[in-house]
CSV table of C-alpha atoms (C1' of nucleotides) in Angstrom, one decimal:
chain,number,residue,atom,x,y,z
A,142,UNK,CA,1.5,14.2,48.7
A,143,UNK,CA,5.1,15.2,48.2
A,144,UNK,CA,7.0,16.0,51.3
A,145,UNK,CA,10.6,16.7,50.3
A,146,UNK,CA,11.0,20.1,48.7
A,147,UNK,CA,11.5,19.9,45.1
A,148,UNK,CA,10.5,16.1,45.1
A,149,UNK,CA,8.1,16.6,42.3
A,150,UNK,CA,10.7,18.3,40.2
A,151,UNK,CA,13.2,15.6,40.7
A,152,UNK,CA,10.6,12.9,39.8
A,153,UNK,CA,9.9,15.1,36.4
A,154,UNK,CA,13.6,15.2,35.7
A,155,UNK,CA,14.1,11.5,36.4
A,156,UNK,CA,10.9,10.8,34.0
A,157,UNK,CA,12.4,12.9,31.4
A,158,UNK,CA,15.9,11.3,31.5
A,159,UNK,CA,14.2,7.7,31.3
A,160,UNK,CA,12.0,8.6,28.5
A,161,UNK,CA,15.0,10.2,26.5
A,162,UNK,CA,17.2,7.4,27.2
A,163,UNK,CA,19.6,9.6,29.4
A,164,UNK,CA,21.3,8.6,32.3
A,165,UNK,CA,21.1,9.8,35.9
A,166,UNK,CA,24.4,11.0,37.5
A,167,UNK,CA,25.4,12.4,40.6
A,168,UNK,CA,26.4,15.7,38.9
A,169,UNK,CA,22.9,16.1,37.3
A,170,UNK,CA,21.5,15.4,40.8
A,171,UNK,CA,23.5,18.1,42.5
A,172,UNK,CA,23.0,20.7,40.1
A,173,UNK,CA,19.2,20.2,40.0
A,174,UNK,CA,19.3,20.1,43.9
A,175,UNK,CA,21.2,23.5,43.8
A,176,UNK,CA,19.0,24.9,41.3
A,177,UNK,CA,15.8,24.0,43.2
A,178,UNK,CA,17.3,25.2,46.5
A,179,UNK,CA,18.4,28.6,45.3
A,180,UNK,CA,17.2,32.0,45.1
A,181,UNK,CA,15.5,32.9,41.9
A,182,UNK,CA,17.0,34.2,38.7
A,183,UNK,CA,20.4,32.8,38.8
A,184,UNK,CA,23.2,33.3,36.4
A,185,UNK,CA,25.1,30.2,35.2
A,186,UNK,CA,28.0,31.5,37.4
A,187,UNK,CA,25.5,31.7,40.5
A,188,UNK,CA,24.6,28.0,40.0
A,189,UNK,CA,28.3,27.0,39.3
A,190,UNK,CA,29.3,28.2,42.6
A,191,UNK,CA,26.5,26.9,44.5
A,192,UNK,CA,27.3,23.4,43.0
A,193,UNK,CA,30.9,23.7,43.6
A,194,UNK,CA,30.4,24.5,47.3
A,195,UNK,CA,29.4,20.9,47.5
A,196,UNK,CA,31.2,19.4,44.7
A,197,UNK,CA,34.0,21.4,43.5
A,198,UNK,CA,35.0,19.1,40.9
A,199,UNK,CA,31.8,19.8,38.9
A,200,UNK,CA,32.6,21.7,35.8
A,201,UNK,CA,30.9,24.7,34.1
A,202,UNK,CA,30.3,22.7,31.0
A,203,UNK,CA,28.3,20.2,32.9
A,204,UNK,CA,26.3,23.1,34.4
A,205,UNK,CA,25.6,24.4,30.9
A,206,UNK,CA,24.4,21.1,29.6
A,207,UNK,CA,22.3,20.2,32.5
A,208,UNK,CA,20.6,23.8,32.3
A,209,UNK,CA,19.7,22.6,28.9
A,210,UNK,CA,18.2,19.5,30.0
A,211,UNK,CA,16.3,21.3,32.8
A,212,UNK,CA,14.9,23.6,30.2
A,213,UNK,CA,13.7,20.7,27.9
A,214,UNK,CA,12.1,19.1,30.9
A,215,UNK,CA,10.1,22.0,31.6
A,216,UNK,CA,11.8,22.7,35.0
A,217,UNK,CA,13.8,25.8,34.1
A,218,UNK,CA,13.3,28.8,32.0
A,219,UNK,CA,15.9,31.2,30.5
A,220,UNK,CA,15.5,34.8,31.0
A,221,UNK,CA,17.3,37.7,29.2
A,222,UNK,CA,17.5,40.5,31.9
A,223,UNK,CA,19.3,43.6,30.7
A,224,UNK,CA,21.8,41.8,28.7
A,225,UNK,CA,22.2,39.1,31.3
A,226,UNK,CA,21.4,35.3,31.0
A,227,UNK,CA,19.6,34.0,34.0
A,228,UNK,CA,17.5,31.2,34.8
A,229,UNK,CA,14.6,30.5,36.9
A,230,UNK,CA,12.3,27.7,37.9
A,231,UNK,CA,9.5,26.9,35.7
A,232,UNK,CA,7.7,23.9,36.6
A,233,UNK,CA,4.1,24.7,38.0
A,234,UNK,CA,4.6,28.2,38.4
A,235,UNK,CA,2.3,30.7,37.5
A,236,UNK,CA,3.3,32.8,34.5
A,237,UNK,CA,4.7,36.0,35.7
A,238,UNK,CA,7.1,39.1,34.4
A,239,UNK,CA,9.7,41.1,35.9
A,240,UNK,CA,10.7,44.2,37.2
A,241,UNK,CA,14.5,44.9,37.3
A,242,UNK,CA,15.8,47.5,39.3
A,243,UNK,CA,18.7,49.1,37.3
A,244,UNK,CA,20.5,50.4,40.2
A,245,UNK,CA,20.7,47.6,42.5
A,246,UNK,CA,19.8,44.8,40.1
A,247,UNK,CA,16.9,43.5,42.5
A,248,UNK,CA,14.1,41.4,40.4
A,249,UNK,CA,10.6,41.7,41.3
A,250,UNK,CA,7.9,39.5,39.8
A,251,UNK,CA,4.5,40.5,38.8
A,252,UNK,CA,1.8,39.2,36.8
A,253,UNK,CA,-1.5,41.0,35.6
A,254,UNK,CA,-4.4,38.8,34.1
A,255,UNK,CA,-5.6,42.0,32.8
A,256,UNK,CA,-2.4,42.5,30.7
A,257,UNK,CA,-2.6,38.9,29.3
A,258,UNK,CA,-6.1,39.5,28.2
A,259,UNK,CA,-5.3,42.6,26.3
A,260,UNK,CA,-2.3,40.9,24.6
A,261,UNK,CA,-4.6,38.1,23.6
A,262,UNK,CA,-7.2,40.5,22.0
A,263,UNK,CA,-4.4,42.2,20.1
A,264,UNK,CA,-3.0,38.9,18.9
A,265,UNK,CA,-6.5,37.8,17.8
A,266,UNK,CA,-6.7,41.1,15.8
A,267,UNK,CA,-3.6,40.0,14.0
A,268,UNK,CA,-4.5,36.5,13.6
A,269,UNK,CA,-1.5,35.6,15.6
A,270,UNK,CA,-1.1,32.6,17.7
A,271,UNK,CA,0.6,33.4,21.1
A,272,UNK,CA,3.0,30.8,22.4
A,273,UNK,CA,4.6,32.7,25.0
A,274,UNK,CA,5.8,36.4,26.0
A,275,UNK,CA,8.4,38.3,27.9
A,276,UNK,CA,7.6,41.4,29.5
A,277,UNK,CA,10.3,43.2,31.4
A,278,UNK,CA,9.9,46.7,33.2
A,279,UNK,CA,13.1,48.2,34.3
A,280,UNK,CA,13.7,51.4,36.6
A,281,UNK,CA,14.1,52.0,40.1
A,282,UNK,CA,12.9,50.2,43.0
A,283,UNK,CA,11.4,51.7,45.9
A,284,UNK,CA,14.8,51.7,48.0
A,285,UNK,CA,16.8,52.7,45.1
A,286,UNK,CA,14.1,55.6,44.0
A,287,UNK,CA,14.5,56.9,47.7
A,288,UNK,CA,18.1,56.9,47.8
A,289,UNK,CA,20.4,59.6,46.3
A,290,UNK,CA,21.9,57.9,43.1
A,291,UNK,CA,25.3,56.9,43.5
A,292,UNK,CA,27.3,56.4,40.1
A,293,UNK,CA,28.5,53.2,39.0
A,294,UNK,CA,26.5,51.0,41.5
A,295,UNK,CA,25.2,48.2,39.7
A,296,UNK,CA,24.6,45.2,41.8
A,297,UNK,CA,23.6,41.7,40.6
B,289,UNK,CA,9.3,71.5,6.8
B,290,UNK,CA,11.6,69.0,6.4
B,291,UNK,CA,11.5,67.2,2.8
B,292,UNK,CA,14.3,64.8,2.4
B,293,UNK,CA,13.5,61.6,4.2
B,294,UNK,CA,15.5,61.2,7.3
B,295,UNK,CA,16.6,65.1,7.1
B,296,UNK,CA,15.5,65.4,10.7
B,297,UNK,CA,17.5,62.4,12.0
B,298,UNK,CA,20.5,63.7,10.0
B,299,UNK,CA,20.3,67.1,11.8
B,300,UNK,CA,19.9,65.5,15.0
B,301,UNK,CA,23.0,63.5,14.3
B,302,UNK,CA,25.1,66.2,13.2
B,303,UNK,CA,24.1,68.3,16.2
B,304,UNK,CA,24.9,65.3,18.4
B,305,UNK,CA,28.4,65.0,16.9
B,306,UNK,CA,29.1,68.7,17.2
B,307,UNK,CA,27.9,68.8,20.9
B,308,UNK,CA,30.2,66.0,21.6
B,309,UNK,CA,33.3,67.3,19.7
B,310,UNK,CA,33.1,64.3,17.5
B,311,UNK,CA,33.7,64.8,13.7
B,312,UNK,CA,31.5,63.8,10.7
B,313,UNK,CA,32.7,61.5,8.3
B,314,UNK,CA,31.8,59.8,5.1
B,315,UNK,CA,31.3,56.4,6.7
B,316,UNK,CA,28.9,57.7,9.4
B,317,UNK,CA,27.0,59.1,6.8
B,318,UNK,CA,26.5,56.3,4.9
B,319,UNK,CA,25.8,54.0,7.8
B,320,UNK,CA,23.1,56.4,9.0
B,321,UNK,CA,21.6,56.9,5.6
B,322,UNK,CA,21.4,52.9,5.2
B,323,UNK,CA,19.8,52.8,8.6
B,324,UNK,CA,17.2,55.1,7.9
B,325,UNK,CA,16.3,53.8,4.6
B,326,UNK,CA,16.1,50.2,5.8
B,327,UNK,CA,13.6,48.0,6.9
B,328,UNK,CA,13.0,47.9,10.5
B,329,UNK,CA,14.8,45.4,13.0
B,330,UNK,CA,18.2,45.0,11.3
B,331,UNK,CA,20.9,42.9,12.7
B,332,UNK,CA,24.5,44.5,12.6
B,333,UNK,CA,24.9,42.1,9.7
B,334,UNK,CA,22.0,43.4,7.9
B,335,UNK,CA,23.2,46.8,8.3
B,336,UNK,CA,26.6,46.0,7.5
B,337,UNK,CA,25.7,44.3,4.1
B,338,UNK,CA,23.6,47.5,3.2
B,339,UNK,CA,26.4,49.6,3.9
B,340,UNK,CA,28.8,47.7,2.0
B,341,UNK,CA,26.6,47.8,-1.3
B,342,UNK,CA,27.7,51.3,-1.4
B,343,UNK,CA,31.0,51.1,0.3
B,344,UNK,CA,32.5,47.8,0.4
B,345,UNK,CA,35.4,49.2,2.2
B,346,UNK,CA,33.4,50.2,5.5
B,347,UNK,CA,34.3,47.7,8.1
B,348,UNK,CA,32.0,45.8,10.6
B,349,UNK,CA,33.9,47.6,13.5
B,350,UNK,CA,32.8,51.0,12.3
B,351,UNK,CA,29.1,49.9,12.0
B,352,UNK,CA,29.3,48.9,15.7
B,353,UNK,CA,30.8,51.9,16.6
B,354,UNK,CA,28.4,54.1,14.8
B,355,UNK,CA,25.3,52.2,16.1
B,356,UNK,CA,26.5,53.1,19.6
B,357,UNK,CA,26.6,56.7,18.6
B,358,UNK,CA,23.1,56.4,17.0
B,359,UNK,CA,21.8,55.0,20.2
B,360,UNK,CA,23.5,57.7,22.3
B,361,UNK,CA,21.9,60.2,20.0
B,362,UNK,CA,18.5,58.6,20.7
B,363,UNK,CA,18.2,57.8,16.9
B,364,UNK,CA,18.5,54.0,17.3
B,365,UNK,CA,17.2,51.5,19.7
B,366,UNK,CA,18.7,48.1,20.4
B,367,UNK,CA,16.3,45.0,20.7
B,368,UNK,CA,16.9,41.6,21.9
B,369,UNK,CA,14.6,39.3,20.1
B,370,UNK,CA,14.9,35.8,20.7
B,371,UNK,CA,18.5,35.9,21.5
B,372,UNK,CA,19.4,38.1,18.5
B,373,UNK,CA,20.3,41.6,18.6
B,374,UNK,CA,18.6,43.9,16.5
B,375,UNK,CA,18.3,47.6,15.9
B,376,UNK,CA,15.3,49.8,15.1
B,377,UNK,CA,14.8,53.7,14.6
B,378,UNK,CA,13.9,55.3,17.6
B,379,UNK,CA,13.5,59.0,16.8
B,380,UNK,CA,10.2,60.5,17.4
B,381,UNK,CA,8.7,57.2,17.1
B,382,UNK,CA,5.7,56.2,19.2
B,383,UNK,CA,6.5,53.6,21.9
B,384,UNK,CA,5.8,50.1,20.7
B,385,UNK,CA,6.1,46.6,21.4
B,386,UNK,CA,7.0,43.4,19.4
B,387,UNK,CA,5.4,40.3,18.2
B,388,UNK,CA,7.8,37.8,16.7
B,389,UNK,CA,6.8,34.9,14.6
B,390,UNK,CA,8.8,31.9,15.6
B,391,UNK,CA,8.5,30.2,12.2
B,392,UNK,CA,9.1,32.9,9.7
B,393,UNK,CA,10.9,35.5,11.9
B,394,UNK,CA,8.4,38.3,10.8
B,395,UNK,CA,8.0,41.0,13.5
B,396,UNK,CA,5.0,42.8,14.0
B,397,UNK,CA,4.7,46.0,16.2
B,398,UNK,CA,1.9,46.9,18.5
B,399,UNK,CA,1.2,49.2,21.3
B,400,UNK,CA,-1.4,49.4,24.0
B,401,UNK,CA,-2.0,52.2,26.0
B,402,UNK,CA,-4.0,50.2,28.3
B,403,UNK,CA,-1.2,47.8,29.0
B,404,UNK,CA,1.0,50.8,29.6
B,405,UNK,CA,-1.5,52.1,32.1
B,406,UNK,CA,-1.7,48.9,33.9
B,407,UNK,CA,2.1,48.7,34.1
B,408,UNK,CA,2.1,52.1,35.7
B,409,UNK,CA,-0.4,51.0,38.3
B,410,UNK,CA,1.5,48.0,39.2
B,411,UNK,CA,4.8,49.9,39.4
B,412,UNK,CA,3.3,52.6,41.7
B,413,UNK,CA,2.0,49.6,44.1
B,414,UNK,CA,5.5,48.6,44.3
B,415,UNK,CA,6.9,52.1,44.6
B,416,UNK,CA,8.8,51.2,41.5
B,417,UNK,CA,10.1,54.1,39.2
B,418,UNK,CA,9.7,52.8,35.6
B,419,UNK,CA,12.3,53.9,33.3
B,420,UNK,CA,11.3,51.8,30.2
B,421,UNK,CA,10.1,48.1,29.5
B,422,UNK,CA,10.3,45.5,26.9
B,423,UNK,CA,7.2,43.5,25.9
B,424,UNK,CA,7.9,40.8,23.4
B,425,UNK,CA,5.2,38.3,22.3
B,426,UNK,CA,6.0,35.4,20.4
B,427,UNK,CA,4.2,32.7,18.5
B,428,UNK,CA,2.8,32.2,15.0
B,429,UNK,CA,1.8,35.0,12.6
B,430,UNK,CA,-1.5,34.6,10.5
B,431,UNK,CA,0.4,33.0,7.5
B,432,UNK,CA,2.4,30.5,9.6
B,433,UNK,CA,-0.4,29.5,11.8
B,434,UNK,CA,-2.4,28.7,8.6
B,435,UNK,CA,0.4,26.8,7.0
B,436,UNK,CA,1.2,23.1,7.9
B,437,UNK,CA,4.5,23.5,10.2
B,438,UNK,CA,7.6,22.7,8.3
B,439,UNK,CA,10.5,21.4,10.4
B,440,UNK,CA,13.6,23.5,10.7
B,441,UNK,CA,12.2,26.6,8.8
B,442,UNK,CA,13.4,29.6,10.7
B,443,UNK,CA,13.7,32.5,8.6
B,444,UNK,CA,15.0,35.8,10.0
C,141,DG,C1',29.7,-4.4,26.7
C,142,DT,C1',27.3,-0.4,24.9
C,143,DT,C1',25.8,3.9,25.4
C,144,DC,C1',26.0,8.1,27.7
C,145,DC,C1',28.4,11.5,30.7
C,146,DT,C1',32.1,14.3,32.2
C,147,DG,C1',35.9,17.8,32.3
C,148,DC,C1',39.3,19.9,29.7
C,149,DA,C1',41.0,22.5,26.1
C,150,DA,C1',39.9,24.1,21.8
C,151,DA,C1',36.4,26.3,19.0
C,152,DT,C1',32.8,29.5,18.1
C,153,DC,C1',30.1,33.7,18.0
C,154,DC,C1',29.5,38.3,19.0
C,155,DT,C1',31.3,42.4,20.4
C,156,DT,C1',35.0,45.5,22.0
C,157,DT,C1',39.9,47.3,22.1
C,158,DG,C1',44.7,48.5,20.7
C,159,DC,C1',47.1,50.6,17.5
C,160,DA,C1',49.1,52.7,13.3
C,161,DA,C1',47.8,55.3,9.4
C,162,DG,C1',44.2,58.5,7.3
C,163,DT,C1',40.7,62.5,8.1
C,164,DT,C1',38.4,66.3,9.9
C,165,DC,C1',38.6,70.4,12.2
D,293,DG,C1',48.9,70.3,13.8
D,294,DA,C1',45.9,68.5,17.4
D,295,DA,C1',42.0,65.4,18.1
D,296,DC,C1',39.2,62.2,16.2
D,297,DT,C1',38.1,58.0,13.0
D,298,DT,C1',39.1,54.0,10.6
D,299,DG,C1',40.1,49.0,9.6
D,300,DC,C1',42.6,45.3,11.0
D,301,DA,C1',44.0,42.1,14.1
D,302,DA,C1',43.8,40.6,18.6
D,303,DA,C1',41.2,40.4,22.9
D,304,DG,C1',37.3,39.4,25.4
D,305,DG,C1',33.3,37.2,27.4
D,306,DA,C1',29.7,33.7,27.0
D,307,DT,C1',28.6,29.2,25.2
D,308,DT,C1',29.3,25.1,22.5
D,309,DT,C1',31.9,21.2,20.9
D,310,DG,C1',35.6,17.5,20.1
D,311,DC,C1',37.6,14.0,22.5
D,312,DA,C1',39.6,10.5,25.7
D,313,DG,C1',38.6,8.5,29.9
D,314,DG,C1',34.8,7.4,33.5
D,315,DA,C1',30.2,6.0,34.9
D,316,DA,C1',25.5,4.2,34.3
D,317,DC,C1',22.7,0.8,32.2
DNA sequence: GTTCCTGCAAATCCTTTGCAAGTTC
DNA sequence: GAACTTGCAAAGGATTTGCAGGAAC
């Protein structure tokens, strides 16, 4: 019966810290909170900006370090999209993959149990044990496909 | 009727250079040749070493620059595998994706028309125009899955 | 009080760029 | 000779690390 949004993740993080003899801090709380409230797929800079709106004194280094912790705690996942590093929430989220629009930078998520199944079959054939996968499709989203291409437009 | 291995690629490269008012050079030939003879999935360092076996005076910068040309000419493709940048041959190769063994670093290729088809269907549903995709599966290869895990062993 | 955190500056790593000298056309 | 290439050193961008001072336990 969690009520506050992100409550569960915050508990998980607290437990992670305790278990590893680490300490809670104002900074870590602000960073986690910003991460949880944020849109998906943030860059380190995106997150830093969000964080600094509330606490301008929090440094980039701390954001990097906290993101590592969040990953270790299973709350965040790193993504390499078109050469850019991004982070998204991971906790209790269904596995999914990404479409990336090369024109406007929009990111769409999708998932396909069928693809997962085929993957498993192929892996079995090779005797390969799957731990994870990344499946990125890039191209043009509906809007950009409809729109006449404008050079050099590459949003985030 | 090409006979020399890589003959075709070399011709393509020569044509690319001519078409773009670029010049041939000993260095570019050595680098392309090393690239074509090499195993798949080389890092810049791998390639540099191969090249320097024959011509120790060729610099890293030139390898970077030549790889850009090879990509532009459609001969090489860049791959981001587990945070490492690698290059593989692209010319007239069937599209394929990769399994990466996290323990020994081995890379296996696979392809699945079925997965491609499902992808297309999903993209259609979103009105998305696919330009390409990257599908990486990581886990343990047959040998490493059978072997007791040894800490810290992470080959290339 | 001890251990852990934080922010800064400095260090790394990978890749690109400026430039003077050498090559190719 | 004009235009392009090369290798070096320096610059860049992203991320990590050393360290002294500050906070949590």
